[in-house]
Short mmCIF file of C-alpha atoms in Angstrom, two decimals:
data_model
loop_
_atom_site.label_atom_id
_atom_site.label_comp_id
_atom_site.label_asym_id
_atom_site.label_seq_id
_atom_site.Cartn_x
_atom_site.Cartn_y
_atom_site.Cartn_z
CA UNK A 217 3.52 43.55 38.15
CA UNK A 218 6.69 42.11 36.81
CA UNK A 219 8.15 42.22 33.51
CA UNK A 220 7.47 38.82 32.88
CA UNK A 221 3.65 39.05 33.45
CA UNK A 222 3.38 42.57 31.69
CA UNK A 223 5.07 40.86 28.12
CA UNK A 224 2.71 37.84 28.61
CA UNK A 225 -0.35 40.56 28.96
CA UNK A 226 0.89 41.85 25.95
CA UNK A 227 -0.81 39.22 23.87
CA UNK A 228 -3.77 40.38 24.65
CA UNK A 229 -3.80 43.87 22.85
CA UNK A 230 -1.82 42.00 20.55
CA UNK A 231 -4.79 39.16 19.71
CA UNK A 232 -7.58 41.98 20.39
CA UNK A 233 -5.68 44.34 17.35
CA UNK A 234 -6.58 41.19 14.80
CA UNK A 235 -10.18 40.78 15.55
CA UNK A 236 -9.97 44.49 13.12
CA UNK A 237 -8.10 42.43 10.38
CA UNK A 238 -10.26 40.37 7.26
CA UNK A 239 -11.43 37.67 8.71
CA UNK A 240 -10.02 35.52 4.83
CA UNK A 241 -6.85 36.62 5.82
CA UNK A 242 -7.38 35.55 9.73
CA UNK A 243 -8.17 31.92 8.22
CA UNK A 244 -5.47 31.56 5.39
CA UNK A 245 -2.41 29.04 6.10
CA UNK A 246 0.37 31.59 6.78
CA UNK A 247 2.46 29.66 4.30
CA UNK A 248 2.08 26.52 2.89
CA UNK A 249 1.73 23.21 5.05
CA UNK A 250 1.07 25.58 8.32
CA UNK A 251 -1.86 26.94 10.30
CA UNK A 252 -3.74 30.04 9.65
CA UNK A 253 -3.89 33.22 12.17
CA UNK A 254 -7.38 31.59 13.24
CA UNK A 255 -5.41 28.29 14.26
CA UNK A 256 -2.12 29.84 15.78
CA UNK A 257 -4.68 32.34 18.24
CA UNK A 258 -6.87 28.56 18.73
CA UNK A 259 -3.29 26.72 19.51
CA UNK A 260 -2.46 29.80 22.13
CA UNK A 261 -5.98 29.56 23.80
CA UNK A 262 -5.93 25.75 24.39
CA UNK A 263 -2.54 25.98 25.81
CA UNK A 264 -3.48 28.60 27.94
CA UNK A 265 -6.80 26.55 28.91
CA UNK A 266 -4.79 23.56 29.77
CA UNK A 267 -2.31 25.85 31.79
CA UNK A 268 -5.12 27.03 34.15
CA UNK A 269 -6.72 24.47 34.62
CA UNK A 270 -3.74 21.55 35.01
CA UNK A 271 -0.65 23.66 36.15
CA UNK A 272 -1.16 27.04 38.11
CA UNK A 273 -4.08 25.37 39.57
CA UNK A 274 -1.81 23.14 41.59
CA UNK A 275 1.10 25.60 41.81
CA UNK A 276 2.13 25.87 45.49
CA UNK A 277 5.51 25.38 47.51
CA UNK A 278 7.06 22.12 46.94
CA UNK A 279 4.47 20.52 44.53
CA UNK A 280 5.14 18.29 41.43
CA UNK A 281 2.77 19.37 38.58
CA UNK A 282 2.21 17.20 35.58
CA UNK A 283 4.39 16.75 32.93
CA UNK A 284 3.31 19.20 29.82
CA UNK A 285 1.60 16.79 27.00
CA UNK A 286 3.31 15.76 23.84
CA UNK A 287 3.49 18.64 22.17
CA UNK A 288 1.64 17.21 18.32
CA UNK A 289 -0.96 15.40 19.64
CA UNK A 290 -2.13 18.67 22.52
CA UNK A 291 -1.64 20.59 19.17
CA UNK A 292 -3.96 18.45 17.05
CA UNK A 293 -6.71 18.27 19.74
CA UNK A 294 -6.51 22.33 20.14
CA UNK A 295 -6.73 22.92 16.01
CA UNK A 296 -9.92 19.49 16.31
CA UNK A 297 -11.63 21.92 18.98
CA UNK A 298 -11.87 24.89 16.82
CA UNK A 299 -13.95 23.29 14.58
CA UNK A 300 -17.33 24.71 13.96
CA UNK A 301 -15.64 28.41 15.62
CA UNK A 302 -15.50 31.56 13.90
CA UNK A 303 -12.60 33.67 14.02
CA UNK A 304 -13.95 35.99 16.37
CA UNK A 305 -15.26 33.32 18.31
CA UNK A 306 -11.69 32.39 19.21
CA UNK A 307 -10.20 35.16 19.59
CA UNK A 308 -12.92 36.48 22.26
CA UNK A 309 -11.94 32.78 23.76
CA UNK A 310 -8.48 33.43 23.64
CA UNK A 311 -8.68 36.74 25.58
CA UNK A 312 -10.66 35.58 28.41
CA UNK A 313 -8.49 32.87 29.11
CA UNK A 314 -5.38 34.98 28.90
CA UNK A 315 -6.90 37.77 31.24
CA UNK A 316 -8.26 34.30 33.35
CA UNK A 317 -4.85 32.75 33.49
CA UNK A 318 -3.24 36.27 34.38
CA UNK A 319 -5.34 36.58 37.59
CA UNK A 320 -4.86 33.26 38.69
CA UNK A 321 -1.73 32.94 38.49
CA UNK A 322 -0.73 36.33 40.48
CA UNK A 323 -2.05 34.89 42.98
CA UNK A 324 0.94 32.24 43.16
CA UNK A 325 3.24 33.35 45.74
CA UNK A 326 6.62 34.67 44.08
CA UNK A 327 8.52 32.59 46.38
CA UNK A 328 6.57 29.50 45.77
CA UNK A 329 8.80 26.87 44.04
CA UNK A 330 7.32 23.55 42.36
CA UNK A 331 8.89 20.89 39.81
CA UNK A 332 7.60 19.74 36.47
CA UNK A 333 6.84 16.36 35.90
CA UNK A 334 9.90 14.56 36.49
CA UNK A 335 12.14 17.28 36.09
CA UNK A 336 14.75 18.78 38.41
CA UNK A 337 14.25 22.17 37.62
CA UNK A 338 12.33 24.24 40.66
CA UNK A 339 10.28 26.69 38.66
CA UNK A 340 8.58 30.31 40.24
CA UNK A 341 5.12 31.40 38.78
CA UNK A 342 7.61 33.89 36.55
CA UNK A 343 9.98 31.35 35.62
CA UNK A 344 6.82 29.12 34.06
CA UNK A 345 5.01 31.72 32.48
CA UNK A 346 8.43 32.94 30.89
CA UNK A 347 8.04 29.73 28.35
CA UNK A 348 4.99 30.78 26.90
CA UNK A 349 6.00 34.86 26.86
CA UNK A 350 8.76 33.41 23.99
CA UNK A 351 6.25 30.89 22.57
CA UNK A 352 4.39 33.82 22.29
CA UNK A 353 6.85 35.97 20.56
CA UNK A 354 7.05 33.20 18.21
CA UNK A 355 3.78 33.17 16.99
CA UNK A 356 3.93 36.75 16.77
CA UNK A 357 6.69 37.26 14.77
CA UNK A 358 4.73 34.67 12.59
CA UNK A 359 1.27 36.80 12.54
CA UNK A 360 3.34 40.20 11.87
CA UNK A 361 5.28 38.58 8.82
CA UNK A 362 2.45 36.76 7.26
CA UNK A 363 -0.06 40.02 7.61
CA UNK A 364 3.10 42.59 6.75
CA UNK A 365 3.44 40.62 3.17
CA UNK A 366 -0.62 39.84 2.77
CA UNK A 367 -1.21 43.83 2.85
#
């Protein structure tokens, strides 16, 4: 498996070490004015979800997926979904869809090359999944620092 797929199956021990941590700290706002642990892992799920279902679905040779949705509304529907879900919940949601998304989408053929939307840009399986291994790391970082100064 390549790099690029091993750091993105990262999350997954990464989300699966927090289902350990107090579930008041897993739904505080990591700082004022921003989502809590609960909401960051819900955000990550429901981009995932859209992933599999609108993008490698339709990843092949030559083919033009859809452009990615505006960003704040796709991030206000996922944080509206989680409502009524329990920490847990989510999380469990959040690692079948990465493990989901991860066997799909080795199934791409590494040569395969497709377009986004109306970009120029021919992207690989690797290539597209290499945008959400650093949105990852973002959120990460986030987690790590909030739960490093809540201990």
């Amino acid at each position: 498996m390549s790099k690029i797929f091993t750091d993105y199956e990262k999350m997954i021990s990464e989300v699966s070490k927090l289902k350990e941590g107090d579930e008041q700290t897993l739904i505080t706002p990591i700082k004022e004015n921003a989502w809590s642990i609960r909401e960051i892992i819900g955000h990550m799920y429901y981009w995932d979800d859209y992933n599999l279902h609108n993008m490698v679905s339709q990843m092949s040779n030559g083919a033009n997926l859809p452009n990615f949705p505006a960003h704040d509304p796709h991030n206000e529907e996922a944080i509206q979904s989680l409502e009524g879900k329990a920490v847990q919940q989510i999380i469990d949601l959040f690692l079948e869809r990465r493990k989901e998304i991860l066997e799909e989408i080795k199934k791409v053929d590494k040569k395969d090359r497709f377009t986004i939307g109306n970009g120029k840009r021919a992207f690989s399986s690797e290539s597209f999944i290499k945008i959400f291994v650093q949105h990852d790391a973002h959120h990460v970082k986030q987690i790590e620092n909030f739960l490093a100064n809540a201990e």
